[in-house]
Amino acid sequence: TLQRQLQQSDCQNALMKKVFDTHMLFLQINQSAAALKHIFAALRLFVGKFPSAFFQGQADLCGSLCYEILKCCNHRSRSTQTEASALLYFFMRKNFEFNKQKSIVRSHLQLIKAVSQLIADAGIGGSRFQHSLAIINNFANGDKQMKNVNFPAEVKDLTKRIRTVLMATAQMKEHEKDPEMLVDLQYSLANSYASTPELRRTWLESMAKIHARNGDLSEAAMCYIHIAALIAEYLKRKGLFSMGWPAFLSITPNIK
């Protein structure tokens, strides 16, 4: 009965959210490496049993899970890094299978977004995290069942893109005492995601935080106006809002 309740509305329901949040709580509270091993096993079962909760409908659960697993990929315990990398690879593989072996678009987008957020929140990107990316690539190279499909290439493309974001962030770190140079680099990264509004929004939010931290409130406001315009344009294309980005022209001509 409980399983039927969880599967209602393609797993997009309040009970599923509660069960998922309970799983996430175990990752959000500091655990021993032994406990984490069991938590990762439970999550593998959970994703395997309810893939539509992550790969269909709203992307909230997918994004939250990607964020927490990536945090574990940066864990000080080598065994936890390996377990987290294995879970992440399994998650991407499930996404590929769920999409009838066409792509991993959702997990790709949510992982890049989570990396962008974690750089600001937890400072990931050192040797531990690079080691986890190498483990994921090794899984892709050694997965015989996926040899004749484009999944390994998609995994490698994703890890390459993550490394690009990390390299750009390392440059930012060099210029952290030069706010103008730092924001220029942030702006370049935001522009590189012009075709992916969700990631562009993530980097604009990151820019806004830097501006606010430096007391540059009008610049922070400009970032938030651009975010609002992106959302307005998306809603216009969905037929839910009539004006799109021109709604903000009265505030600033830069919105173009």
mmCIF file of C-alpha atoms in Angstrom:
data_model
loop_
_atom_site.group_PDB
_atom_site.id
_atom_site.type_symbol
_atom_site.label_atom_id
_atom_site.label_comp_id
_atom_site.label_asym_id
_atom_site.label_seq_id
_atom_site.Cartn_x
_atom_site.Cartn_y
_atom_site.Cartn_z
ATOM 1 C CA THR A 1 0.000 0.000 0.000
ATOM 2 C CA LEU A 2 2.807 2.394 0.918
ATOM 3 C CA GLN A 3 4.572 1.670 -2.390
ATOM 4 C CA ARG A 4 1.353 2.459 -4.296
ATOM 5 C CA GLN A 5 1.048 5.751 -2.385
ATOM 6 C CA LEU A 6 4.645 6.652 -3.216
ATOM 7 C CA GLN A 7 4.055 5.912 -6.916
ATOM 8 C CA GLN A 8 0.990 8.169 -7.196
ATOM 9 C CA SER A 9 1.245 10.972 -9.797
ATOM 10 C CA ASP A 10 4.456 9.453 -11.214
ATOM 11 C CA CYS A 11 6.099 9.685 -7.760
ATOM 12 C CA GLN A 12 5.444 13.458 -7.618
ATOM 13 C CA ASN A 13 3.627 13.576 -4.275
ATOM 14 C CA ALA A 14 3.969 14.833 -0.686
ATOM 15 C CA LEU A 15 4.694 11.395 0.815
ATOM 16 C CA MET A 16 7.547 10.797 -1.659
ATOM 17 C CA LYS A 17 9.024 14.182 -0.675
ATOM 18 C CA LYS A 18 8.925 13.205 3.026
ATOM 19 C CA VAL A 19 10.596 9.833 2.401
ATOM 20 C CA PHE A 20 13.227 11.504 0.198
ATOM 21 C CA ASP A 21 13.910 14.242 2.797
ATOM 22 C CA THR A 22 14.470 11.532 5.426
ATOM 23 C CA HIS A 23 17.096 9.889 3.189
ATOM 24 C CA MET A 24 18.740 13.286 2.614
ATOM 25 C CA LEU A 25 18.851 14.007 6.347
ATOM 26 C CA PHE A 26 21.224 11.052 6.804
ATOM 27 C CA LEU A 27 23.633 12.695 4.321
ATOM 28 C CA GLN A 28 23.247 16.201 5.775
ATOM 29 C CA ILE A 29 24.233 15.111 9.311
ATOM 30 C CA ASN A 30 27.858 14.037 9.849
ATOM 31 C CA GLN A 31 28.119 10.244 9.721
ATOM 32 C CA SER A 32 30.878 7.662 10.041
ATOM 33 C CA ALA A 33 32.244 6.096 6.840
ATOM 34 C CA ALA A 34 30.595 2.783 7.891
ATOM 35 C CA ALA A 35 27.170 4.437 8.276
ATOM 36 C CA LEU A 36 27.532 6.269 4.943
ATOM 37 C CA LYS A 37 28.155 2.954 3.174
ATOM 38 C CA HIS A 38 24.679 1.752 4.300
ATOM 39 C CA ILE A 39 23.084 5.105 3.405
ATOM 40 C CA PHE A 40 24.514 4.888 -0.142
ATOM 41 C CA ALA A 41 23.158 1.315 -0.454
ATOM 42 C CA ALA A 42 19.711 2.521 0.691
ATOM 43 C CA LEU A 43 19.815 5.351 -1.868
ATOM 44 C CA ARG A 44 20.730 2.929 -4.673
ATOM 45 C CA LEU A 45 17.641 0.865 -3.809
ATOM 46 C CA PHE A 46 15.505 4.008 -3.554
ATOM 47 C CA VAL A 47 16.573 5.382 -6.975
ATOM 48 C CA GLY A 48 16.292 1.913 -8.540
ATOM 49 C CA LYS A 49 12.729 1.462 -7.241
ATOM 50 C CA PHE A 50 11.413 4.990 -7.914
ATOM 51 C CA PRO A 51 13.346 6.419 -10.916
ATOM 52 C CA SER A 52 10.442 8.623 -12.072
ATOM 53 C CA ALA A 53 10.729 10.625 -8.817
ATOM 54 C CA PHE A 54 14.107 11.859 -10.083
ATOM 55 C CA PHE A 55 13.909 11.764 -13.877
ATOM 56 C CA GLN A 56 10.332 12.937 -14.544
ATOM 57 C CA GLY A 57 8.305 16.017 -13.588
ATOM 58 C CA GLN A 58 9.942 18.557 -11.265
ATOM 59 C CA ALA A 59 13.749 18.394 -10.954
ATOM 60 C CA ASP A 60 13.881 19.289 -7.220
ATOM 61 C CA LEU A 61 14.622 15.789 -5.905
ATOM 62 C CA CYS A 62 17.212 15.145 -8.617
ATOM 63 C CA GLY A 63 18.972 18.446 -7.849
ATOM 64 C CA SER A 64 19.010 17.873 -4.063
ATOM 65 C CA LEU A 65 20.386 14.348 -4.419
ATOM 66 C CA CYS A 66 23.115 15.476 -6.861
ATOM 67 C CA TYR A 67 24.150 18.228 -4.416
ATOM 68 C CA GLU A 68 24.464 15.866 -1.428
ATOM 69 C CA ILE A 69 26.279 13.092 -3.350
ATOM 70 C CA LEU A 70 28.779 15.590 -4.801
ATOM 71 C CA LYS A 71 29.486 16.836 -1.276
ATOM 72 C CA CYS A 72 30.367 13.239 -0.348
ATOM 73 C CA CYS A 73 32.653 13.022 -3.424
ATOM 74 C CA ASN A 74 34.760 15.636 -1.613
ATOM 75 C CA HIS A 75 34.800 13.630 1.660
ATOM 76 C CA ARG A 76 38.088 13.186 3.537
ATOM 77 C CA SER A 77 37.566 9.375 3.637
ATOM 78 C CA ARG A 78 38.834 7.681 0.460
ATOM 79 C CA SER A 79 36.303 4.823 0.842
ATOM 80 C CA THR A 80 33.421 7.340 1.111
ATOM 81 C CA GLN A 81 34.668 9.127 -2.031
ATOM 82 C CA THR A 82 34.642 5.804 -3.902
ATOM 83 C CA GLU A 83 31.160 4.860 -2.607
ATOM 84 C CA ALA A 84 29.783 8.326 -3.489
ATOM 85 C CA SER A 85 31.335 8.177 -6.977
ATOM 86 C CA ALA A 86 29.812 4.715 -7.526
ATOM 87 C CA LEU A 87 26.379 5.994 -6.434
ATOM 88 C CA LEU A 88 26.682 8.997 -8.759
ATOM 89 C CA TYR A 89 27.624 6.761 -11.687
ATOM 90 C CA PHE A 90 24.680 4.466 -10.880
ATOM 91 C CA PHE A 91 22.386 7.517 -10.762
ATOM 92 C CA MET A 92 23.512 8.726 -14.214
ATOM 93 C CA ARG A 93 23.164 5.202 -15.614
ATOM 94 C CA LYS A 94 19.593 5.002 -14.281
ATOM 95 C CA ASN A 95 18.844 8.369 -15.910
ATOM 96 C CA PHE A 96 20.161 7.024 -19.244
ATOM 97 C CA GLU A 97 18.069 3.839 -18.960
ATOM 98 C CA PHE A 98 14.973 5.818 -17.920
ATOM 99 C CA ASN A 99 15.380 7.988 -21.045
ATOM 100 C CA LYS A 100 15.410 4.860 -23.223
ATOM 101 C CA GLN A 101 19.183 5.151 -23.723
ATOM 102 C CA LYS A 102 18.955 8.575 -25.357
ATOM 103 C CA SER A 103 20.663 10.973 -22.915
ATOM 104 C CA ILE A 104 21.386 12.019 -19.325
ATOM 105 C CA VAL A 105 20.226 15.613 -19.837
ATOM 106 C CA ARG A 106 18.550 15.968 -16.439
ATOM 107 C CA SER A 107 21.374 14.587 -14.281
ATOM 108 C CA HIS A 108 23.920 16.480 -16.430
ATOM 109 C CA LEU A 109 22.175 19.802 -15.844
ATOM 110 C CA GLN A 110 21.532 19.201 -12.134
ATOM 111 C CA LEU A 111 25.118 18.053 -11.496
ATOM 112 C CA ILE A 112 26.649 21.128 -13.168
ATOM 113 C CA LYS A 113 24.223 23.300 -11.210
ATOM 114 C CA ALA A 114 25.125 21.501 -7.950
ATOM 115 C CA VAL A 115 28.871 21.915 -8.660
ATOM 116 C CA SER A 116 28.326 25.647 -9.251
ATOM 117 C CA GLN A 117 26.459 25.939 -5.932
ATOM 118 C CA LEU A 118 28.984 23.823 -3.998
ATOM 119 C CA ILE A 119 31.886 25.968 -5.163
ATOM 120 C CA ALA A 120 30.239 28.907 -3.380
ATOM 121 C CA ASP A 121 28.975 26.876 -0.385
ATOM 122 C CA ALA A 122 31.706 24.342 0.372
ATOM 123 C CA GLY A 123 34.757 25.224 -1.740
ATOM 124 C CA ILE A 124 34.989 21.889 -3.589
ATOM 125 C CA GLY A 125 37.480 21.297 -6.387
ATOM 126 C CA GLY A 126 40.689 20.031 -4.749
ATOM 127 C CA SER A 127 42.508 16.730 -5.259
ATOM 128 C CA ARG A 128 39.831 14.738 -3.396
ATOM 129 C CA PHE A 129 37.109 15.893 -5.772
ATOM 130 C CA GLN A 130 39.327 15.382 -8.841
ATOM 131 C CA HIS A 131 39.976 11.820 -7.606
ATOM 132 C CA SER A 132 36.198 11.189 -7.514
ATOM 133 C CA LEU A 133 35.799 12.477 -11.091
ATOM 134 C CA ALA A 134 38.553 10.069 -12.185
ATOM 135 C CA ILE A 135 36.717 7.160 -10.480
ATOM 136 C CA ILE A 136 33.498 8.034 -12.354
ATOM 137 C CA ASN A 137 35.400 8.099 -15.670
ATOM 138 C CA ASN A 138 36.925 4.698 -14.841
ATOM 139 C CA PHE A 139 33.434 3.275 -14.236
ATOM 140 C CA ALA A 140 32.363 4.606 -17.649
ATOM 141 C CA ASN A 141 35.421 3.076 -19.359
ATOM 142 C CA GLY A 142 34.947 -0.323 -17.713
ATOM 143 C CA ASP A 143 31.163 -0.697 -18.087
ATOM 144 C CA LYS A 144 30.926 -3.496 -20.670
ATOM 145 C CA GLN A 145 27.103 -3.329 -20.875
ATOM 146 C CA MET A 146 27.333 0.297 -22.026
ATOM 147 C CA LYS A 147 30.145 -0.224 -24.529
ATOM 148 C CA ASN A 148 28.013 0.113 -27.679
ATOM 149 C CA VAL A 149 25.921 3.141 -26.643
ATOM 150 C CA ASN A 150 26.851 6.793 -26.169
ATOM 151 C CA PHE A 151 26.529 6.738 -22.353
ATOM 152 C CA PRO A 152 30.304 6.551 -21.583
ATOM 153 C CA ALA A 153 30.884 9.543 -23.919
ATOM 154 C CA GLU A 154 28.148 11.509 -22.124
ATOM 155 C CA VAL A 155 29.731 10.745 -18.731
ATOM 156 C CA LYS A 156 33.151 11.883 -19.983
ATOM 157 C CA ASP A 157 31.639 15.052 -21.448
ATOM 158 C CA LEU A 158 30.002 15.806 -18.095
ATOM 159 C CA THR A 159 33.195 15.298 -16.063
ATOM 160 C CA LYS A 160 35.077 17.459 -18.601
ATOM 161 C CA ARG A 161 32.531 20.257 -18.188
ATOM 162 C CA ILE A 162 32.755 19.989 -14.393
ATOM 163 C CA ARG A 163 36.550 20.358 -14.655
ATOM 164 C CA THR A 164 36.075 23.464 -16.859
ATOM 165 C CA VAL A 165 33.876 25.040 -14.175
ATOM 166 C CA LEU A 166 36.474 24.128 -11.509
ATOM 167 C CA MET A 167 39.299 25.658 -13.575
ATOM 168 C CA ALA A 168 37.334 28.873 -14.029
ATOM 169 C CA THR A 169 36.721 28.911 -10.279
ATOM 170 C CA ALA A 170 40.421 28.412 -9.558
ATOM 171 C CA GLN A 171 41.084 31.534 -11.644
ATOM 172 C CA MET A 172 38.468 33.338 -9.564
ATOM 173 C CA LYS A 173 40.256 32.224 -6.397
ATOM 174 C CA GLU A 174 43.442 33.893 -7.660
ATOM 175 C CA HIS A 175 41.557 37.173 -8.038
ATOM 176 C CA GLU A 176 39.412 36.995 -4.887
ATOM 177 C CA LYS A 177 41.052 40.174 -3.540
ATOM 178 C CA ASP A 178 40.284 41.969 -6.817
ATOM 179 C CA PRO A 179 36.463 42.188 -6.788
ATOM 180 C CA GLU A 180 36.192 43.675 -10.287
ATOM 181 C CA MET A 181 38.335 40.967 -11.904
ATOM 182 C CA LEU A 182 36.484 38.311 -9.920
ATOM 183 C CA VAL A 183 33.087 39.513 -11.121
ATOM 184 C CA ASP A 184 34.379 39.737 -14.716
ATOM 185 C CA LEU A 185 35.294 36.043 -14.537
ATOM 186 C CA GLN A 186 31.894 35.239 -13.001
ATOM 187 C CA TYR A 187 30.203 37.207 -15.791
ATOM 188 C CA SER A 188 32.141 35.297 -18.484
ATOM 189 C CA LEU A 189 31.087 32.008 -16.899
ATOM 190 C CA ALA A 190 27.442 33.141 -16.713
ATOM 191 C CA ASN A 191 27.581 34.137 -20.408
ATOM 192 C CA SER A 192 29.043 30.751 -21.353
ATOM 193 C CA TYR A 193 25.754 29.266 -20.124
ATOM 194 C CA ALA A 194 23.553 31.622 -22.159
ATOM 195 C CA SER A 195 21.874 28.602 -23.780
ATOM 196 C CA THR A 196 21.180 26.981 -20.369
ATOM 197 C CA PRO A 197 19.091 29.480 -18.382
ATOM 198 C CA GLU A 198 19.101 27.418 -15.181
ATOM 199 C CA LEU A 199 22.918 27.437 -15.006
ATOM 200 C CA ARG A 200 23.097 31.084 -16.070
ATOM 201 C CA ARG A 201 20.792 31.858 -13.154
ATOM 202 C CA THR A 202 23.052 29.886 -10.750
ATOM 203 C CA TRP A 203 26.109 31.939 -11.729
ATOM 204 C CA LEU A 204 24.201 35.230 -11.656
ATOM 205 C CA GLU A 205 23.133 34.369 -8.086
ATOM 206 C CA SER A 206 26.771 33.648 -7.233
ATOM 207 C CA MET A 207 27.765 37.050 -8.719
ATOM 208 C CA ALA A 208 25.045 38.760 -6.673
ATOM 209 C CA LYS A 209 26.470 37.221 -3.468
ATOM 210 C CA ILE A 210 29.950 38.597 -4.252
ATOM 211 C CA HIS A 211 28.553 42.072 -5.004
ATOM 212 C CA ALA A 212 26.484 42.082 -1.793
ATOM 213 C CA ARG A 213 29.516 40.928 0.222
ATOM 214 C CA ASN A 214 31.519 43.862 -1.185
ATOM 215 C CA GLY A 215 28.706 46.318 -0.454
ATOM 216 C CA ASP A 216 27.984 46.850 -4.175
ATOM 217 C CA LEU A 217 24.220 46.635 -3.755
ATOM 218 C CA SER A 218 23.185 48.227 -7.069
ATOM 219 C CA GLU A 219 25.326 45.660 -8.944
ATOM 220 C CA ALA A 220 23.783 42.839 -6.890
ATOM 221 C CA ALA A 221 20.331 44.203 -7.758
ATOM 222 C CA MET A 222 21.287 44.182 -11.462
ATOM 223 C CA CYS A 223 22.118 40.455 -11.198
ATOM 224 C CA TYR A 224 18.716 39.757 -9.620
ATOM 225 C CA ILE A 225 16.933 41.784 -12.322
ATOM 226 C CA HIS A 226 18.666 39.656 -14.977
ATOM 227 C CA ILE A 227 17.538 36.501 -13.136
ATOM 228 C CA ALA A 228 13.955 37.837 -13.027
ATOM 229 C CA ALA A 229 14.130 38.641 -16.769
ATOM 230 C CA LEU A 230 15.351 35.110 -17.562
ATOM 231 C CA ILE A 231 12.408 33.667 -15.635
ATOM 232 C CA ALA A 232 9.983 36.120 -17.295
ATOM 233 C CA GLU A 233 11.238 35.100 -20.748
ATOM 234 C CA TYR A 234 10.843 31.409 -19.853
ATOM 235 C CA LEU A 235 7.263 32.037 -18.650
ATOM 236 C CA LYS A 236 6.474 33.965 -21.848
ATOM 237 C CA ARG A 237 7.613 31.034 -23.988
ATOM 238 C CA LYS A 238 5.421 28.762 -21.855
ATOM 239 C CA GLY A 239 2.458 31.095 -22.494
ATOM 240 C CA LEU A 240 2.177 32.004 -18.798
ATOM 241 C CA PHE A 241 3.339 35.663 -18.964
ATOM 242 C CA SER A 242 2.718 38.142 -21.765
ATOM 243 C CA MET A 243 5.756 40.473 -21.629
ATOM 244 C CA GLY A 244 8.930 38.440 -21.108
ATOM 245 C CA TRP A 245 12.207 40.316 -20.538
ATOM 246 C CA PRO A 246 10.933 43.721 -21.854
ATOM 247 C CA ALA A 247 8.917 43.962 -18.596
ATOM 248 C CA PHE A 248 12.180 45.092 -16.957
ATOM 249 C CA LEU A 249 13.225 47.723 -19.553
ATOM 250 C CA SER A 250 11.735 50.499 -17.416
ATOM 251 C CA ILE A 251 14.250 49.563 -14.672
ATOM 252 C CA THR A 252 17.364 49.208 -16.844
ATOM 253 C CA PRO A 253 18.170 49.188 -20.610
ATOM 254 C CA ASN A 254 20.939 46.636 -19.785
ATOM 255 C CA ILE A 255 18.299 43.959 -19.632
ATOM 256 C CA LYS A 256 18.600 43.495 -23.418
#
